[in-house]
Tab-separated table of C-alpha atoms in Angstrom:
chain	number	residue	atom	x	y	z
T	1153	MET	CA	-25.380	-5.414	29.363
T	1154	ILE	CA	-23.917	-5.795	25.907
T	1155	SER	CA	-24.366	-1.835	25.184
T	1156	PHE	CA	-22.695	-1.389	28.640
T	1157	VAL	CA	-19.515	-3.428	27.647
T	1158	LEU	CA	-19.804	-1.883	23.749
T	1159	ARG	CA	-18.829	1.671	25.629
T	1160	ARG	CA	-16.224	0.318	28.247
T	1161	LEU	CA	-14.304	-1.248	24.896
T	1162	SER	CA	-15.035	2.208	22.665
T	1163	ALA	CA	-13.788	3.818	25.902
T	1164	ALA	CA	-10.165	1.570	25.762
T	1165	VAL	CA	-10.322	1.820	22.744
T	1166	ALA	CA	-10.351	5.881	22.475
T	1167	VAL	CA	-7.586	5.355	25.562
T	1168	VAL	CA	-5.132	3.464	23.351
T	1169	ALA	CA	-6.026	5.659	20.217
T	1170	PHE	CA	-5.014	8.919	22.227
T	1171	THR	CA	-1.550	7.232	24.064
T	1172	THR	CA	-0.860	5.934	20.372
T	1173	VAL	CA	-1.007	9.987	19.355
T	1174	ALA	CA	0.178	11.526	22.749
T	1175	SER	CA	3.166	9.242	21.791
T	1176	ALA	CA	4.231	10.015	18.329
T	1177	GLN	CA	3.704	13.695	19.369
T	1178	ASP	CA	5.903	13.090	21.472
T	1179	TYR	CA	8.223	11.575	19.422
T	1180	PRO	CA	11.396	10.971	19.874
T	1181	LYS	CA	12.650	10.963	23.418
T	1182	ARG	CA	15.348	9.288	23.389
T	1183	PRO	CA	18.158	8.177	21.104
T	1184	ILE	CA	17.348	6.110	17.692
T	1185	THR	CA	19.271	3.331	17.025
T	1186	MET	CA	19.937	2.413	13.259
T	1187	ILE	CA	20.688	-0.681	12.477
T	1188	VAL	CA	23.409	-1.383	8.854
T	1189	PRO	CA	23.435	-5.141	8.059
T	1190	PHE	CA	27.159	-4.969	7.208
T	1191	ALA	CA	30.402	-3.767	9.005
T	1192	ALA	CA	31.775	-0.514	9.359
T	1193	GLY	CA	33.400	1.100	6.197
T	1194	GLY	CA	31.210	-0.231	3.563
T	1195	THR	CA	28.706	1.810	1.264
T	1196	SER	CA	25.380	0.915	3.267
T	1197	ASP	CA	27.663	2.170	6.583
T	1198	VAL	CA	28.573	5.516	5.267
T	1199	ILE	CA	25.792	6.538	3.684
T	1200	ALA	CA	23.769	5.095	7.187
T	1201	ARG	CA	26.110	7.037	9.411
T	1202	ALA	CA	25.719	10.724	7.396
T	1203	VAL	CA	22.078	10.046	7.115
T	1204	ALA	CA	21.994	9.387	10.709
T	1205	GLU	CA	23.725	12.390	12.086
T	1206	GLN	CA	21.255	14.813	10.144
T	1207	MET	CA	18.172	13.086	10.621
T	1208	GLY	CA	19.732	13.373	14.223
T	1209	ILE	CA	19.513	16.593	14.083
T	1210	ALA	CA	16.825	16.694	12.827
T	1211	LEU	CA	14.909	14.939	15.186
T	1212	GLY	CA	16.723	16.506	17.884
T	1213	GLN	CA	17.721	13.212	19.044
T	1214	THR	CA	21.129	11.008	18.701
T	1215	ILE	CA	20.451	8.206	16.196
T	1216	VAL	CA	23.646	5.656	17.180
T	1217	ILE	CA	24.534	3.283	14.441
T	1218	GLU	CA	24.749	-0.639	15.111
T	1219	ASN	CA	26.695	-2.503	12.939
T	1220	VAL	CA	24.510	-5.962	12.435
T	1221	ALA	CA	27.324	-8.395	9.780
T	1222	GLY	CA	26.438	-11.476	9.015
T	1223	ALA	CA	24.128	-13.757	5.921
T	1224	GLY	CA	24.312	-11.006	3.656
T	1225	GLY	CA	22.315	-8.720	6.236
T	1226	SER	CA	19.515	-11.285	6.755
T	1227	THR	CA	20.736	-11.025	10.344
T	1228	ALA	CA	20.690	-7.068	10.448
T	1229	LEU	CA	16.877	-7.869	9.506
T	1230	ALA	CA	16.150	-10.968	11.676
T	1231	ARG	CA	16.885	-7.859	14.403
T	1232	ALA	CA	15.043	-5.076	12.792
T	1233	SER	CA	11.878	-7.176	12.608
T	1234	ARG	CA	11.803	-8.491	16.108
T	1235	ALA	CA	12.374	-4.681	17.609
T	1236	GLU	CA	9.541	-2.734	19.327
T	1237	PRO	CA	7.359	-1.106	17.129
T	1238	ASP	CA	8.009	2.349	18.489
T	1239	GLY	CA	10.448	4.087	16.556
T	1240	TYR	CA	13.547	3.617	18.521
T	1241	THR	CA	14.584	1.068	16.179
T	1242	ILE	CA	14.789	1.420	12.021
T	1243	ALA	CA	17.343	0.085	9.732
T	1244	ILE	CA	18.956	0.870	6.209
T	1245	GLY	CA	18.830	-1.383	3.500
T	1246	ASN	CA	18.980	-2.028	-0.240
T	1247	ALA	CA	18.126	-4.373	-2.824
T	1248	GLY	CA	20.074	-7.410	-1.662
T	1249	THR	CA	19.201	-7.590	2.277
T	1250	ASN	CA	15.093	-6.381	1.710
T	1251	ALA	CA	14.547	-7.817	-1.710
T	1252	ALA	CA	17.059	-10.797	-2.944
T	1253	THR	CA	17.925	-12.202	0.364
T	1254	TYR	CA	13.907	-13.836	0.102
T	1255	THR	CA	14.999	-15.956	-2.451
T	1256	ILE	CA	18.956	-16.261	-1.264
T	1257	TYR	CA	17.460	-17.634	2.039
T	1258	PRO	CA	14.436	-18.916	1.249
T	1259	LYS	CA	13.567	-19.978	5.425
T	1260	LEU	CA	13.551	-16.485	6.775
T	1261	PRO	CA	12.029	-15.764	9.860
T	1262	PHE	CA	10.885	-12.312	8.453
T	1263	THR	CA	8.746	-11.369	5.209
T	1264	PRO	CA	8.798	-8.145	3.004
T	1265	GLU	CA	5.522	-7.725	5.364
T	1266	SER	CA	7.414	-7.370	8.617
T	1267	PHE	CA	8.774	-4.084	7.777
T	1268	VAL	CA	7.239	-0.678	7.364
T	1269	PRO	CA	8.928	2.058	4.782
T	1270	ILE	CA	10.042	5.082	5.835
T	1271	ALA	CA	12.284	6.940	2.915
T	1272	MET	CA	14.543	6.267	0.384
T	1273	VAL	CA	17.450	8.043	0.805
T	1274	ALA	CA	20.568	7.380	-2.023
T	1275	LYS	CA	20.854	5.692	-5.465
T	1276	THR	CA	24.136	4.511	-5.726
T	1277	PHE	CA	26.098	3.204	-9.469
T	1278	GLY	CA	28.025	-0.085	-8.803
T	1279	ILE	CA	31.791	0.091	-10.165
T	1280	ILE	CA	33.774	-3.037	-10.814
T	1281	ALA	CA	37.122	-2.433	-9.665
T	1282	LEU	CA	40.150	-4.497	-9.582
T	1283	ARG	CA	43.220	-4.530	-8.734
T	1284	LYS	CA	45.921	-2.382	-10.370
T	1285	ASP	CA	48.216	-4.853	-11.252
T	1286	PHE	CA	45.684	-6.909	-13.012
T	1287	PRO	CA	46.616	-7.173	-16.451
T	1288	ALA	CA	43.730	-6.373	-18.867
T	1289	LYS	CA	43.760	-2.491	-19.422
T	1290	ASP	CA	39.869	-2.249	-20.216
T	1291	LEU	CA	36.629	-4.242	-19.955
T	1292	LYS	CA	36.950	-6.224	-23.705
T	1293	GLU	CA	40.693	-7.346	-22.463
T	1294	PHE	CA	39.566	-8.227	-18.755
T	1295	ILE	CA	36.432	-10.506	-20.685
T	1296	ALA	CA	38.875	-11.945	-22.436
T	1297	TYR	CA	40.769	-13.048	-20.460
T	1298	ALA	CA	38.286	-14.348	-17.958
T	1299	ARG	CA	36.596	-16.614	-20.852
T	1300	THR	CA	40.837	-17.946	-21.130
T	1301	ASN	CA	40.995	-18.873	-17.358
T	1302	PRO	CA	37.462	-19.890	-16.698
T	1303	GLY	CA	36.804	-19.492	-12.624
T	1304	LYS	CA	40.276	-18.858	-11.946
T	1305	ILE	CA	39.071	-14.859	-11.470
T	1306	ASN	CA	38.075	-13.722	-7.782
T	1307	LEU	CA	35.966	-10.466	-7.212
T	1308	GLY	CA	35.293	-9.504	-3.642
T	1309	HIS	CA	31.175	-8.947	-2.553
T	1310	ALA	CA	29.870	-7.649	1.056
T	1311	GLY	CA	27.815	-10.910	1.263
T	1312	VAL	CA	25.789	-13.320	-0.208
T	1313	GLY	CA	22.669	-11.465	-1.265
T	1314	SER	CA	24.048	-7.647	-0.295
T	1315	SER	CA	24.225	-5.240	-2.478
T	1316	ASN	CA	27.732	-5.865	-3.929
T	1317	TYR	CA	26.942	-9.398	-4.613
T	1318	LEU	CA	24.165	-8.486	-6.520
T	1319	ILE	CA	26.539	-5.843	-9.170
T	1320	CYS	CA	28.540	-9.196	-9.227
T	1321	LYS	CA	25.727	-11.145	-10.049
T	1322	SER	CA	24.724	-8.450	-12.817
T	1323	PHE	CA	28.115	-8.181	-14.163
T	1324	VAL	CA	28.901	-11.657	-14.549
T	1325	THR	CA	26.081	-12.761	-16.144
T	1326	ALA	CA	25.806	-10.044	-18.538
T	1327	ALA	CA	29.817	-10.379	-19.442
T	1328	GLY	CA	29.199	-13.971	-19.962
T	1329	ILE	CA	32.442	-15.399	-17.648
T	1330	ASP	CA	32.481	-18.240	-15.320
T	1331	ALA	CA	34.355	-15.876	-12.604
T	1332	THR	CA	34.752	-16.653	-8.523
T	1333	LEU	CA	32.586	-14.301	-6.166
T	1334	VAL	CA	34.162	-14.157	-2.820
T	1335	GLY	CA	31.218	-12.916	0.353
T	1336	TYR	CA	32.915	-10.780	3.408
T	1337	ARG	CA	31.423	-9.706	6.389
T	1338	GLY	CA	31.042	-5.198	4.056
T	1339	ALA	CA	32.918	-4.154	1.748
T	1340	ALA	CA	35.761	-2.286	3.024
T	1341	PRO	CA	37.071	-5.682	3.611
T	1342	ALA	CA	36.646	-6.937	0.771
T	1343	LEU	CA	38.525	-3.648	-1.159
T	1344	THR	CA	41.083	-4.111	1.489
T	1345	ASP	CA	42.002	-7.496	-0.161
T	1346	ALA	CA	41.664	-6.124	-3.719
T	1347	VAL	CA	43.792	-3.268	-2.145
T	1348	GLY	CA	46.596	-5.850	-1.460
T	1349	SER	CA	45.918	-8.175	-4.525
T	1350	GLN	CA	44.790	-11.139	-2.414
T	1351	ILE	CA	41.439	-11.095	-4.647
T	1352	ASP	CA	41.322	-9.848	-8.563
T	1353	GLY	CA	38.561	-6.774	-7.942
T	1354	VAL	CA	35.887	-6.022	-6.284
T	1355	CYS	CA	31.692	-5.310	-6.487
T	1356	ASP	CA	31.188	-2.158	-5.126
T	1357	ALA	CA	29.730	1.324	-5.183
T	1358	ALA	CA	31.960	3.316	-3.266
T	1359	VAL	CA	35.256	2.929	-4.583
T	1360	SER	CA	35.271	5.903	-6.094
T	1361	GLN	CA	38.630	7.458	-3.894
T	1362	ALA	CA	40.128	4.165	-4.192
T	1363	ILE	CA	40.276	5.040	-7.799
T	1364	ASN	CA	41.199	8.265	-7.379
T	1365	GLU	CA	44.012	7.226	-5.550
T	1366	LYS	CA	44.915	4.465	-7.700
T	1367	LEU	CA	44.903	1.320	-5.372
T	1368	VAL	CA	42.333	-0.040	-7.140
T	1369	LYS	CA	41.829	0.633	-11.288
T	1370	GLY	CA	38.429	1.005	-12.301
T	1371	LEU	CA	36.587	-1.028	-14.911
T	1372	VAL	CA	33.572	-0.208	-15.539
T	1373	VAL	CA	29.977	1.381	-14.105
T	1374	GLY	CA	26.739	0.158	-14.645
T	1375	SER	CA	25.056	3.295	-15.149
T	1376	THR	CA	23.851	5.048	-17.844
T	1377	VAL	CA	25.570	8.112	-17.287
T	1378	ARG	CA	29.072	8.496	-16.047
T	1379	LEU	CA	30.243	9.562	-12.177
T	1380	ALA	CA	31.171	13.657	-11.934
T	1381	THR	CA	33.769	11.944	-9.798
T	1382	LEU	CA	34.737	9.214	-12.453
T	1383	PRO	CA	34.619	11.148	-15.677
T	1384	GLU	CA	36.684	9.090	-17.365
T	1385	LEU	CA	35.419	5.693	-16.018
T	1386	PRO	CA	32.981	3.967	-18.838
T	1387	THR	CA	29.610	3.127	-18.519
T	1388	SER	CA	28.881	-0.470	-19.356
T	1389	ALA	CA	27.288	0.672	-22.737
T	1390	ASP	CA	30.497	3.079	-23.285
T	1391	ALA	CA	32.557	-0.097	-22.718
T	1392	GLY	CA	30.110	-2.474	-24.664
T	1393	LEU	CA	28.374	-4.523	-22.560
T	1394	PRO	CA	24.545	-2.169	-22.319
T	1395	GLU	CA	23.438	-5.443	-20.564
T	1396	PHE	CA	25.061	-4.049	-17.334
T	1397	GLU	CA	22.651	-2.618	-14.980
T	1398	ALA	CA	23.954	-1.932	-11.320
T	1399	GLN	CA	21.838	1.162	-10.169
T	1400	GLY	CA	20.916	0.872	-6.730
T	1401	TRP	CA	19.161	2.323	-4.102
T	1402	ASN	CA	18.975	2.169	0.266
T	1403	GLY	CA	16.417	3.423	2.094
T	1404	LEU	CA	15.189	3.513	5.784
T	1405	PHE	CA	12.772	0.565	7.710
T	1406	ALA	CA	11.058	0.251	10.671
T	1407	PRO	CA	9.075	-2.836	12.418
T	1408	LYS	CA	5.642	-3.574	10.990
T	1409	GLY	CA	3.178	-1.833	13.466
T	1410	THR	CA	5.522	1.199	13.856
T	1411	PRO	CA	3.131	4.034	14.205
T	1412	PRO	CA	1.955	5.752	11.013
T	1413	ALA	CA	3.294	9.331	12.845
T	1414	VAL	CA	6.219	8.154	14.419
T	1415	ILE	CA	7.166	7.292	10.294
T	1416	ALA	CA	6.155	10.488	9.160
T	1417	LYS	CA	8.433	11.859	11.338
T	1418	LEU	CA	11.019	10.130	10.326
T	1419	ASN	CA	10.392	10.702	6.494
T	1420	ALA	CA	10.251	14.397	6.943
T	1421	ALA	CA	13.618	13.807	8.730
T	1422	ALA	CA	15.381	12.098	6.290
T	1423	ARG	CA	13.899	13.829	3.042
T	1424	THR	CA	16.262	16.876	5.649
T	1425	ALA	CA	19.465	15.216	6.215
T	1426	VAL	CA	19.818	14.136	2.257
T	1427	GLU	CA	19.007	17.659	1.100
T	1428	THR	CA	22.210	19.533	3.361
T	1429	ASP	CA	25.584	20.016	2.147
T	1430	ALA	CA	26.976	17.679	5.349
T	1431	VAL	CA	25.536	14.527	3.529
T	1432	LYS	CA	25.229	15.758	-0.455
T	1433	LYS	CA	29.277	16.081	0.221
T	1434	ARG	CA	29.144	12.471	1.798
T	1435	PHE	CA	27.786	11.530	-1.673
T	1436	ALA	CA	29.205	12.486	-4.108
T	1437	ASP	CA	32.901	11.243	-2.695
T	1438	LEU	CA	30.676	7.785	-2.898
T	1439	SER	CA	29.643	8.817	-6.174
T	1440	THR	CA	26.184	8.660	-4.886
T	1441	VAL	CA	22.937	10.803	-5.135
T	1442	ALA	CA	20.009	11.171	-3.380
T	1443	PRO	CA	17.091	10.292	-4.386
T	1444	ASP	CA	14.792	13.187	-6.787
T	1445	ASP	CA	12.100	15.023	-4.851
T	1446	ASP	CA	9.892	13.134	-5.885
T	1447	GLU	CA	11.099	9.986	-4.798
T	1448	HIS	CA	11.298	10.645	-0.805
T	1449	THR	CA	7.488	9.147	0.196
T	1450	PRO	CA	7.227	5.670	1.416
T	1451	GLU	CA	5.290	3.842	-1.490
T	1452	VAL	CA	8.222	5.015	-3.898
T	1453	LEU	CA	10.573	2.795	-1.124
T	1454	GLN	CA	6.805	0.019	-1.235
T	1455	LYS	CA	6.877	-0.399	-5.049
T	1456	LEU	CA	11.538	-0.819	-5.236
T	1457	VAL	CA	10.708	-3.922	-2.496
T	1458	THR	CA	7.966	-5.136	-4.365
T	1459	ARG	CA	9.798	-4.743	-7.836
T	1460	ASP	CA	13.280	-5.980	-6.515
T	1461	VAL	CA	11.414	-8.916	-4.925
T	1462	GLU	CA	10.184	-10.180	-7.980
T	1463	LYS	CA	13.500	-8.925	-10.472
T	1464	TYR	CA	15.605	-10.954	-8.094
T	1465	ARG	CA	13.537	-14.082	-7.215
T	1466	LYS	CA	14.163	-14.725	-11.854
T	1467	MET	CA	17.587	-13.798	-11.382
T	1468	LEU	CA	18.964	-15.392	-8.316
T	1469	ALA	CA	16.686	-18.945	-8.528
T	1470	ASP	CA	19.924	-21.021	-8.763
T	1471	ASP	CA	21.655	-19.445	-5.420
T	1472	ALA	CA	18.501	-19.889	-3.245
T	1473	ASN	CA	19.797	-23.141	-0.219
T	1474	LYS	CA	22.846	-22.410	-0.761
C-alpha cells in the first residue's frame, strides 16, 4: 500500500514538473505587465518603457506598462508581490523601492524574499539641479547659502523611499545642510515644480535634457566621472564634495515562485533589449548606461539588493515609521 502511494506521489510530481517545463517552453503566450512604481515621465518610467518595448520584440509579445505610484514605490511592490508567479507580471525597481523601503516602511506586506531578481537593466547617476533663478552659481555658494538659511531650501524627489529620495538624503548628509525634502508621486511632477520655481531644486537621475534646455541649472553629479551628456556639470569631487556618491541601478523583478526557466527567458530578453540602438539612445538622453557584460545576471542583482538593504538600514534608521 505504501509503495502504491509513493508511486502515485512520484507520478504526480513528475506531471507537475513536466507541466511547468512545458509551460515555460510556451512562455509567453499573452501580453506581460511591467509594473512601474512611479508616475509616468520619471526616470524609472522612461527606462521601463524603453526596455519593455525591446524586450517585447525579443519575446514576441507586448509588455504593457502599469504605473502604480505611492508610498515611495511600496504600493507597486505590494501589488507585484501578490501577482501570480507565472511571468506575466514583473516590476522594475531600484535601490529605493527594493532596498531602502524596508527601513523606511518596516511593516510592509512583503520582504526582499518576496521577489526573484531577473536582471539589472540600467545604471544611473544622481544629479542635483536647481531652479534657474536660484542665487547660487556653484556648489560652494549653494552650501554657504543653505547654511545661512537652514530649513528654507526645498528639494523635490519622487517620494520617500525612492531612488531620488536617496540622492537627496545622500546629498544633504554629505553637504551638512538642513534642507526640506519634498516628496512627489514621481520625478516628473517634482521637475515640473522646479522648472516653475515652486521648489528650489530636484534630486534626480534624468534631468540632462532639462539642464541642457536651461529649464533648470545643474549643480553637481554624484559620480566619479563626468557625464557625456553634461560635460560641464562637475562631479562631486570636482566640486569639492567627494563624500556625495549617488550611483544607482534599475532592475527587473518577478514574484517569488516564478519558474527558473521563465526567469531565464526574461533575463535573455532584457540582455537583448539593453544592447539595442533604441535603448542605448534613450539611455544616453537620460545620462544612464546599460550594465556591463558581467552585470546582467540575476545573481548580480540579488547581491545589489542584499548590499543596499544593509546600506540604507544604517543610513535611514531615523526615517523608519515616518
